[in-house]
């Protein structure tokens, strides 16, 4: 997973985590940056990444972008179904 943080007036933090959440594996990256506009749409890069994930990991894989509380920060979360993974 690759993640960037937009510049903010104060220093930002990035946290990475993962957990087995049967029946899936969940991985995430969160940041405390300026966030993302709620009306923003996914660009070609995200569409391409989602397609590649589906090809390599199966159709049940998900990649979600979630704006933090108060519109600050961002969480990118990937959910991989454990069924069918080797």
PDB file of N, CA and C in Angstrom:
ATOM      1  N   UNK A   1       0.851  -1.168   0.000  1.00  0.00           N
ATOM      2  CA  UNK A   1       0.000   0.000   0.000  1.00  0.00           C
ATOM      3  C   UNK A   1       0.897   1.231   0.000  1.00  0.00           C
ATOM      4  N   UNK A   2       0.557   2.209  -0.795  1.00  0.00           N
ATOM      5  CA  UNK A   2       1.321   3.450  -0.860  1.00  0.00           C
ATOM      6  C   UNK A   2       0.388   4.569  -0.402  1.00  0.00           C
ATOM      7  N   UNK A   3       0.918   5.484   0.389  1.00  0.00           N
ATOM      8  CA  UNK A   3       0.069   6.530   0.962  1.00  0.00           C
ATOM      9  C   UNK A   3       0.856   7.819   1.059  1.00  0.00           C
ATOM     10  N   UNK A   4       0.209   8.910   0.756  1.00  0.00           N
ATOM     11  CA  UNK A   4       0.839  10.222   0.880  1.00  0.00           C
ATOM     12  C   UNK A   4       0.024  11.074   1.831  1.00  0.00           C
ATOM     13  N   UNK A   5       0.619  12.154   2.295  1.00  0.00           N
ATOM     14  CA  UNK A   5      -0.075  13.062   3.193  1.00  0.00           C
ATOM     15  C   UNK A   5       0.097  14.470   2.645  1.00  0.00           C
ATOM     16  N   UNK A   6      -1.013  15.167   2.489  1.00  0.00           N
ATOM     17  CA  UNK A   6      -0.961  16.543   1.984  1.00  0.00           C
ATOM     18  C   UNK A   6      -0.362  17.451   3.038  1.00  0.00           C
ATOM     19  N   UNK A   7       0.334  18.477   2.609  1.00  0.00           N
ATOM     20  CA  UNK A   7       0.949  19.404   3.562  1.00  0.00           C
ATOM     21  C   UNK A   7      -0.110  20.086   4.434  1.00  0.00           C
ATOM     22  N   UNK A   8       0.227  20.297   5.676  1.00  0.00           N
ATOM     23  CA  UNK A   8      -0.632  20.999   6.617  1.00  0.00           C
ATOM     24  C   UNK A   8       0.242  22.004   7.360  1.00  0.00           C
ATOM     25  N   UNK A   9      -0.387  22.907   8.087  1.00  0.00           N
ATOM     26  CA  UNK A   9       0.373  23.893   8.847  1.00  0.00           C
ATOM     27  C   UNK A   9       1.207  23.243   9.941  1.00  0.00           C
ATOM     28  N   UNK A  10       0.676  22.205  10.554  1.00  0.00           N
ATOM     29  CA  UNK A  10       1.408  21.478  11.587  1.00  0.00           C
ATOM     30  C   UNK A  10       1.906  20.151  11.038  1.00  0.00           C
ATOM     31  N   UNK A  11       2.823  19.540  11.740  1.00  0.00           N
ATOM     32  CA  UNK A  11       3.336  18.233  11.326  1.00  0.00           C
ATOM     33  C   UNK A  11       2.205  17.222  11.288  1.00  0.00           C
ATOM     34  N   UNK A  12       2.291  16.298  10.362  1.00  0.00           N
ATOM     35  CA  UNK A  12       1.293  15.241  10.258  1.00  0.00           C
ATOM     36  C   UNK A  12       1.875  13.914  10.697  1.00  0.00           C
ATOM     37  N   UNK A  13       0.996  12.972  10.938  1.00  0.00           N
ATOM     38  CA  UNK A  13       1.402  11.631  11.349  1.00  0.00           C
ATOM     39  C   UNK A  13       0.724  10.613  10.443  1.00  0.00           C
ATOM     40  N   UNK A  14       1.435   9.531  10.177  1.00  0.00           N
ATOM     41  CA  UNK A  14       0.899   8.417   9.408  1.00  0.00           C
ATOM     42  C   UNK A  14       1.001   7.180  10.287  1.00  0.00           C
ATOM     43  N   UNK A  15      -0.091   6.412  10.353  1.00  0.00           N
ATOM     44  CA  UNK A  15      -0.114   5.163  11.121  1.00  0.00           C
ATOM     45  C   UNK A  15      -0.536   4.033  10.186  1.00  0.00           C
ATOM     46  N   UNK A  16       0.094   2.879  10.342  1.00  0.00           N
ATOM     47  CA  UNK A  16      -0.186   1.713   9.515  1.00  0.00           C
ATOM     48  C   UNK A  16      -0.607   0.583  10.429  1.00  0.00           C
ATOM     49  N   UNK A  17      -1.613  -0.171  10.013  1.00  0.00           N
ATOM     50  CA  UNK A  17      -2.065  -1.289  10.834  1.00  0.00           C
ATOM     51  C   UNK A  17      -2.699  -2.375   9.988  1.00  0.00           C
ATOM     52  N   UNK A  18      -2.857  -3.529  10.594  1.00  0.00           N
ATOM     53  CA  UNK A  18      -3.514  -4.660   9.945  1.00  0.00           C
ATOM     54  C   UNK A  18      -4.111  -5.556  11.011  1.00  0.00           C
ATOM     55  N   UNK A  19      -5.157  -6.261  10.639  1.00  0.00           N
ATOM     56  CA  UNK A  19      -5.798  -7.184  11.565  1.00  0.00           C
ATOM     57  C   UNK A  19      -6.517  -8.270  10.780  1.00  0.00           C
ATOM     58  N   UNK A  20      -6.546  -9.425  11.362  1.00  0.00           N
ATOM     59  CA  UNK A  20      -7.363 -10.498  10.794  1.00  0.00           C
ATOM     60  C   UNK A  20      -8.761 -10.310  11.355  1.00  0.00           C
ATOM     61  N   UNK A  21      -9.677 -10.055  10.473  1.00  0.00           N
ATOM     62  CA  UNK A  21     -11.061  -9.786  10.839  1.00  0.00           C
ATOM     63  C   UNK A  21     -11.907 -10.792  10.062  1.00  0.00           C
ATOM     64  N   UNK A  22     -11.922 -12.061  10.565  1.00  0.00           N
ATOM     65  CA  UNK A  22     -12.556 -13.157   9.833  1.00  0.00           C
ATOM     66  C   UNK A  22     -13.924 -12.750   9.326  1.00  0.00           C
ATOM     67  N   UNK A  23     -14.193 -12.999   8.077  1.00  0.00           N
ATOM     68  CA  UNK A  23     -13.430 -13.833   7.149  1.00  0.00           C
ATOM     69  C   UNK A  23     -12.512 -13.041   6.212  1.00  0.00           C
ATOM     70  N   UNK A  24     -11.873 -11.999   6.708  1.00  0.00           N
ATOM     71  CA  UNK A  24     -11.031 -11.177   5.837  1.00  0.00           C
ATOM     72  C   UNK A  24      -9.795 -10.694   6.575  1.00  0.00           C
ATOM     73  N   UNK A  25      -8.836 -10.221   5.806  1.00  0.00           N
ATOM     74  CA  UNK A  25      -7.657  -9.550   6.329  1.00  0.00           C
ATOM     75  C   UNK A  25      -7.818  -8.072   5.989  1.00  0.00           C
ATOM     76  N   UNK A  26      -7.662  -7.217   6.980  1.00  0.00           N
ATOM     77  CA  UNK A  26      -7.881  -5.786   6.808  1.00  0.00           C
ATOM     78  C   UNK A  26      -6.570  -5.054   7.065  1.00  0.00           C
ATOM     79  N   UNK A  27      -6.160  -4.206   6.136  1.00  0.00           N
ATOM     80  CA  UNK A  27      -4.962  -3.383   6.301  1.00  0.00           C
ATOM     81  C   UNK A  27      -5.336  -1.931   6.082  1.00  0.00           C
ATOM     82  N   UNK A  28      -4.713  -1.027   6.835  1.00  0.00           N
ATOM     83  CA  UNK A  28      -5.078   0.374   6.709  1.00  0.00           C
ATOM     84  C   UNK A  28      -3.900   1.298   6.936  1.00  0.00           C
ATOM     85  N   UNK A  29      -4.026   2.478   6.387  1.00  0.00           N
ATOM     86  CA  UNK A  29      -3.086   3.572   6.605  1.00  0.00           C
ATOM     87  C   UNK A  29      -3.939   4.784   6.937  1.00  0.00           C
ATOM     88  N   UNK A  30      -3.623   5.469   8.025  1.00  0.00           N
ATOM     89  CA  UNK A  30      -4.349   6.686   8.385  1.00  0.00           C
ATOM     90  C   UNK A  30      -3.356   7.830   8.498  1.00  0.00           C
ATOM     91  N   UNK A  31      -3.857   9.038   8.263  1.00  0.00           N
ATOM     92  CA  UNK A  31      -3.001  10.194   8.435  1.00  0.00           C
ATOM     93  C   UNK A  31      -3.776  11.331   9.087  1.00  0.00           C
ATOM     94  N   UNK A  32      -3.046  12.331   9.531  1.00  0.00           N
ATOM     95  CA  UNK A  32      -3.654  13.493  10.183  1.00  0.00           C
ATOM     96  C   UNK A  32      -3.522  14.732   9.310  1.00  0.00           C
ATOM     97  N   UNK A  33      -3.427  14.528   8.009  1.00  0.00           N
ATOM     98  CA  UNK A  33      -3.248  15.638   7.069  1.00  0.00           C
ATOM     99  C   UNK A  33      -4.513  16.456   6.874  1.00  0.00           C
ATOM    100  N   UNK A  34      -4.525  17.216   5.796  1.00  0.00           N
ATOM    101  CA  UNK A  34      -5.630  18.129   5.531  1.00  0.00           C
ATOM    102  C   UNK A  34      -6.892  17.415   5.057  1.00  0.00           C
ATOM    103  N   UNK A  35      -6.803  16.126   4.793  1.00  0.00           N
ATOM    104  CA  UNK A  35      -7.985  15.368   4.390  1.00  0.00           C
ATOM    105  C   UNK A  35      -8.258  15.455   2.914  1.00  0.00           C
ATOM    106  N   UNK A  36      -9.481  15.111   2.562  1.00  0.00           N
ATOM    107  CA  UNK A  36      -9.890  15.069   1.172  1.00  0.00           C
ATOM    108  C   UNK A  36     -11.282  15.678   1.096  1.00  0.00           C
ATOM    109  N   UNK A  37     -11.525  16.463   0.083  1.00  0.00           N
ATOM    110  CA  UNK A  37     -12.841  17.062  -0.099  1.00  0.00           C
ATOM    111  C   UNK A  37     -13.884  15.956  -0.233  1.00  0.00           C
ATOM    112  N   UNK A  38     -14.999  16.084   0.476  1.00  0.00           N
ATOM    113  CA  UNK A  38     -16.049  15.067   0.464  1.00  0.00           C
ATOM    114  C   UNK A  38     -16.649  14.875  -0.928  1.00  0.00           C
ATOM    115  N   UNK A  39     -16.515  15.862  -1.806  1.00  0.00           N
ATOM    116  CA  UNK A  39     -17.075  15.747  -3.152  1.00  0.00           C
ATOM    117  C   UNK A  39     -16.047  15.250  -4.165  1.00  0.00           C
ATOM    118  N   UNK A  40     -14.819  14.958  -3.707  1.00  0.00           N
ATOM    119  CA  UNK A  40     -13.770  14.484  -4.614  1.00  0.00           C
ATOM    120  C   UNK A  40     -14.156  13.128  -5.197  1.00  0.00           C
ATOM    121  N   UNK A  41     -13.772  12.910  -6.436  1.00  0.00           N
ATOM    122  CA  UNK A  41     -14.036  11.630  -7.083  1.00  0.00           C
ATOM    123  C   UNK A  41     -12.720  10.895  -7.298  1.00  0.00           C
ATOM    124  N   UNK A  42     -12.811   9.587  -7.381  1.00  0.00           N
ATOM    125  CA  UNK A  42     -11.617   8.762  -7.584  1.00  0.00           C
ATOM    126  C   UNK A  42     -11.059   9.021  -8.978  1.00  0.00           C
ATOM    127  N   UNK A  43      -9.753   9.142  -9.059  1.00  0.00           N
ATOM    128  CA  UNK A  43      -9.096   9.364 -10.337  1.00  0.00           C
ATOM    129  C   UNK A  43      -8.718   8.054 -11.006  1.00  0.00           C
ATOM    130  N   UNK A  44      -8.005   8.172 -12.103  1.00  0.00           N
ATOM    131  CA  UNK A  44      -7.592   7.002 -12.879  1.00  0.00           C
ATOM    132  C   UNK A  44      -6.665   6.103 -12.080  1.00  0.00           C
ATOM    133  N   UNK A  45      -5.811   6.691 -11.227  1.00  0.00           N
ATOM    134  CA  UNK A  45      -4.880   5.884 -10.433  1.00  0.00           C
ATOM    135  C   UNK A  45      -5.602   4.950  -9.466  1.00  0.00           C
ATOM    136  N   UNK A  46      -6.619   5.454  -8.778  1.00  0.00           N
ATOM    137  CA  UNK A  46      -7.380   4.606  -7.857  1.00  0.00           C
ATOM    138  C   UNK A  46      -8.179   3.549  -8.608  1.00  0.00           C
ATOM    139  N   UNK A  47      -8.760   3.919  -9.737  1.00  0.00           N
ATOM    140  CA  UNK A  47      -9.509   2.952 -10.537  1.00  0.00           C
ATOM    141  C   UNK A  47      -8.579   1.832 -11.014  1.00  0.00           C
ATOM    142  N   UNK A  48      -7.371   2.191 -11.453  1.00  0.00           N
ATOM    143  CA  UNK A  48      -6.394   1.201 -11.897  1.00  0.00           C
ATOM    144  C   UNK A  48      -5.965   0.296 -10.744  1.00  0.00           C
ATOM    145  N   UNK A  49      -5.733   0.883  -9.575  1.00  0.00           N
ATOM    146  CA  UNK A  49      -5.341   0.086  -8.411  1.00  0.00           C
ATOM    147  C   UNK A  49      -6.437  -0.893  -8.025  1.00  0.00           C
ATOM    148  N   UNK A  50      -7.676  -0.446  -8.009  1.00  0.00           N
ATOM    149  CA  UNK A  50      -8.789  -1.344  -7.670  1.00  0.00           C
ATOM    150  C   UNK A  50      -8.900  -2.486  -8.676  1.00  0.00           C
ATOM    151  N   UNK A  51      -8.683  -2.196  -9.950  1.00  0.00           N
ATOM    152  CA  UNK A  51      -8.719  -3.233 -10.976  1.00  0.00           C
ATOM    153  C   UNK A  51      -7.587  -4.240 -10.763  1.00  0.00           C
ATOM    154  N   UNK A  52      -6.382  -3.747 -10.511  1.00  0.00           N
ATOM    155  CA  UNK A  52      -5.246  -4.656 -10.278  1.00  0.00           C
ATOM    156  C   UNK A  52      -5.475  -5.513  -9.034  1.00  0.00           C
ATOM    157  N   UNK A  53      -6.016  -4.928  -7.978  1.00  0.00           N
ATOM    158  CA  UNK A  53      -6.314  -5.711  -6.774  1.00  0.00           C
ATOM    159  C   UNK A  53      -7.313  -6.820  -7.072  1.00  0.00           C
ATOM    160  N   UNK A  54      -8.344  -6.517  -7.871  1.00  0.00           N
ATOM    161  CA  UNK A  54      -9.345  -7.522  -8.220  1.00  0.00           C
ATOM    162  C   UNK A  54      -8.730  -8.650  -9.037  1.00  0.00           C
ATOM    163  N   UNK A  55      -7.810  -8.303  -9.958  1.00  0.00           N
ATOM    164  CA  UNK A  55      -7.172  -9.317 -10.796  1.00  0.00           C
ATOM    165  C   UNK A  55      -6.291 -10.244  -9.957  1.00  0.00           C
ATOM    166  N   UNK A  56      -5.496  -9.674  -9.054  1.00  0.00           N
ATOM    167  CA  UNK A  56      -4.547 -10.468  -8.276  1.00  0.00           C
ATOM    168  C   UNK A  56      -5.151 -11.104  -7.031  1.00  0.00           C
ATOM    169  N   UNK A  57      -6.174 -10.488  -6.447  1.00  0.00           N
ATOM    170  CA  UNK A  57      -6.708 -10.965  -5.167  1.00  0.00           C
ATOM    171  C   UNK A  57      -8.137 -11.469  -5.249  1.00  0.00           C
ATOM    172  N   UNK A  58      -8.786 -11.320  -6.388  1.00  0.00           N
ATOM    173  CA  UNK A  58     -10.152 -11.785  -6.548  1.00  0.00           C
ATOM    174  C   UNK A  58     -11.163 -10.651  -6.438  1.00  0.00           C
ATOM    175  N   UNK A  59     -12.380 -10.929  -6.860  1.00  0.00           N
ATOM    176  CA  UNK A  59     -13.392  -9.886  -6.940  1.00  0.00           C
ATOM    177  C   UNK A  59     -13.883  -9.367  -5.582  1.00  0.00           C
ATOM    178  N   UNK A  60     -13.606 -10.073  -4.509  1.00  0.00           N
ATOM    179  CA  UNK A  60     -14.098  -9.652  -3.193  1.00  0.00           C
ATOM    180  C   UNK A  60     -13.236  -8.612  -2.500  1.00  0.00           C
ATOM    181  N   UNK A  61     -12.086  -8.269  -3.076  1.00  0.00           N
ATOM    182  CA  UNK A  61     -11.184  -7.299  -2.449  1.00  0.00           C
ATOM    183  C   UNK A  61     -11.794  -5.903  -2.527  1.00  0.00           C
ATOM    184  N   UNK A  62     -11.559  -5.101  -1.477  1.00  0.00           N
ATOM    185  CA  UNK A  62     -12.077  -3.727  -1.446  1.00  0.00           C
ATOM    186  C   UNK A  62     -10.977  -2.757  -1.067  1.00  0.00           C
ATOM    187  N   UNK A  63     -11.052  -1.567  -1.619  1.00  0.00           N
ATOM    188  CA  UNK A  63     -10.183  -0.477  -1.220  1.00  0.00           C
ATOM    189  C   UNK A  63     -11.085   0.720  -0.965  1.00  0.00           C
ATOM    190  N   UNK A  64     -11.135   1.175   0.279  1.00  0.00           N
ATOM    191  CA  UNK A  64     -12.000   2.286   0.662  1.00  0.00           C
ATOM    192  C   UNK A  64     -11.162   3.458   1.141  1.00  0.00           C
ATOM    193  N   UNK A  65     -11.593   4.662   0.796  1.00  0.00           N
ATOM    194  CA  UNK A  65     -10.986   5.889   1.309  1.00  0.00           C
ATOM    195  C   UNK A  65     -12.012   6.564   2.196  1.00  0.00           C
ATOM    196  N   UNK A  66     -11.639   6.841   3.433  1.00  0.00           N
ATOM    197  CA  UNK A  66     -12.555   7.423   4.406  1.00  0.00           C
ATOM    198  C   UNK A  66     -11.968   8.712   4.956  1.00  0.00           C
ATOM    199  N   UNK A  67     -12.724   9.777   4.899  1.00  0.00           N
ATOM    200  CA  UNK A  67     -12.287  11.061   5.442  1.00  0.00           C
ATOM    201  C   UNK A  67     -12.468  11.028   6.947  1.00  0.00           C
ATOM    202  N   UNK A  68     -11.475  11.569   7.676  1.00  0.00           N
ATOM    203  CA  UNK A  68     -11.516  11.583   9.129  1.00  0.00           C
ATOM    204  C   UNK A  68     -12.566  12.539   9.684  1.00  0.00           C
ATOM    205  N   UNK A  69     -12.704  12.497  10.995  1.00  0.00           N
ATOM    206  CA  UNK A  69     -13.668  13.354  11.683  1.00  0.00           C
ATOM    207  C   UNK A  69     -13.356  14.825  11.424  1.00  0.00           C
ATOM    208  N   UNK A  70     -14.391  15.612  11.218  1.00  0.00           N
ATOM    209  CA  UNK A  70     -14.213  17.033  10.965  1.00  0.00           C
ATOM    210  C   UNK A  70     -13.573  17.334   9.626  1.00  0.00           C
ATOM    211  N   UNK A  71     -13.538  16.345   8.726  1.00  0.00           N
ATOM    212  CA  UNK A  71     -12.957  16.550   7.404  1.00  0.00           C
ATOM    213  C   UNK A  71     -11.442  16.558   7.387  1.00  0.00           C
ATOM    214  N   UNK A  72     -10.800  16.209   8.481  1.00  0.00           N
ATOM    215  CA  UNK A  72      -9.336  16.188   8.567  1.00  0.00           C
ATOM    216  C   UNK A  72      -8.849  14.749   8.500  1.00  0.00           C
ATOM    217  N   UNK A  73      -7.722  14.562   7.868  1.00  0.00           N
ATOM    218  CA  UNK A  73      -7.111  13.236   7.803  1.00  0.00           C
ATOM    219  C   UNK A  73      -7.806  12.329   6.794  1.00  0.00           C
ATOM    220  N   UNK A  74      -7.189  11.197   6.564  1.00  0.00           N
ATOM    221  CA  UNK A  74      -7.702  10.230   5.602  1.00  0.00           C
ATOM    222  C   UNK A  74      -7.310   8.837   6.054  1.00  0.00           C
ATOM    223  N   UNK A  75      -8.186   7.883   5.795  1.00  0.00           N
ATOM    224  CA  UNK A  75      -7.903   6.471   6.073  1.00  0.00           C
ATOM    225  C   UNK A  75      -8.107   5.705   4.777  1.00  0.00           C
ATOM    226  N   UNK A  76      -7.058   5.026   4.336  1.00  0.00           N
ATOM    227  CA  UNK A  76      -7.145   4.124   3.193  1.00  0.00           C
ATOM    228  C   UNK A  76      -7.171   2.713   3.770  1.00  0.00           C
ATOM    229  N   UNK A  77      -8.209   1.966   3.424  1.00  0.00           N
ATOM    230  CA  UNK A  77      -8.382   0.639   4.012  1.00  0.00           C
ATOM    231  C   UNK A  77      -8.595  -0.379   2.909  1.00  0.00           C
ATOM    232  N   UNK A  78      -7.821  -1.476   2.971  1.00  0.00           N
ATOM    233  CA  UNK A  78      -7.933  -2.564   2.011  1.00  0.00           C
ATOM    234  C   UNK A  78      -8.427  -3.789   2.750  1.00  0.00           C
ATOM    235  N   UNK A  79      -9.461  -4.422   2.196  1.00  0.00           N
ATOM    236  CA  UNK A  79     -10.046  -5.626   2.801  1.00  0.00           C
ATOM    237  C   UNK A  79      -9.866  -6.772   1.810  1.00  0.00           C
ATOM    238  N   UNK A  80      -9.154  -7.820   2.245  1.00  0.00           N
ATOM    239  CA  UNK A  80      -8.885  -8.995   1.418  1.00  0.00           C
ATOM    240  C   UNK A  80      -9.636 -10.194   2.017  1.00  0.00           C
ATOM    241  N   UNK A  81     -10.581 -10.758   1.306  1.00  0.00           N
ATOM    242  CA  UNK A  81     -11.249 -11.956   1.812  1.00  0.00           C
ATOM    243  C   UNK A  81     -10.228 -13.092   1.947  1.00  0.00           C
ATOM    244  N   UNK A  82     -10.275 -13.785   3.070  1.00  0.00           N
ATOM    245  CA  UNK A  82      -9.317 -14.879   3.291  1.00  0.00           C
ATOM    246  C   UNK A  82      -9.654 -16.104   2.451  1.00  0.00           C
ATOM    247  N   UNK A  83     -10.903 -16.296   2.117  1.00  0.00           N
ATOM    248  CA  UNK A  83     -11.297 -17.450   1.315  1.00  0.00           C
ATOM    249  C   UNK A  83     -10.678 -17.350  -0.069  1.00  0.00           C
ATOM    250  N   UNK A  84      -9.982 -18.367  -0.471  1.00  0.00           N
ATOM    251  CA  UNK A  84      -9.382 -18.394  -1.790  1.00  0.00           C
ATOM    252  C   UNK A  84      -7.950 -17.892  -1.837  1.00  0.00           C
ATOM    253  N   UNK A  85      -7.459 -17.236  -0.770  1.00  0.00           N
ATOM    254  CA  UNK A  85      -6.060 -16.781  -0.742  1.00  0.00           C
ATOM    255  C   UNK A  85      -5.170 -17.949  -0.376  1.00  0.00           C
ATOM    256  N   UNK A  86      -4.004 -18.008  -0.985  1.00  0.00           N
ATOM    257  CA  UNK A  86      -3.055 -19.073  -0.640  1.00  0.00           C
ATOM    258  C   UNK A  86      -1.788 -18.484  -0.096  1.00  0.00           C
TER     259      UNK A  86
END
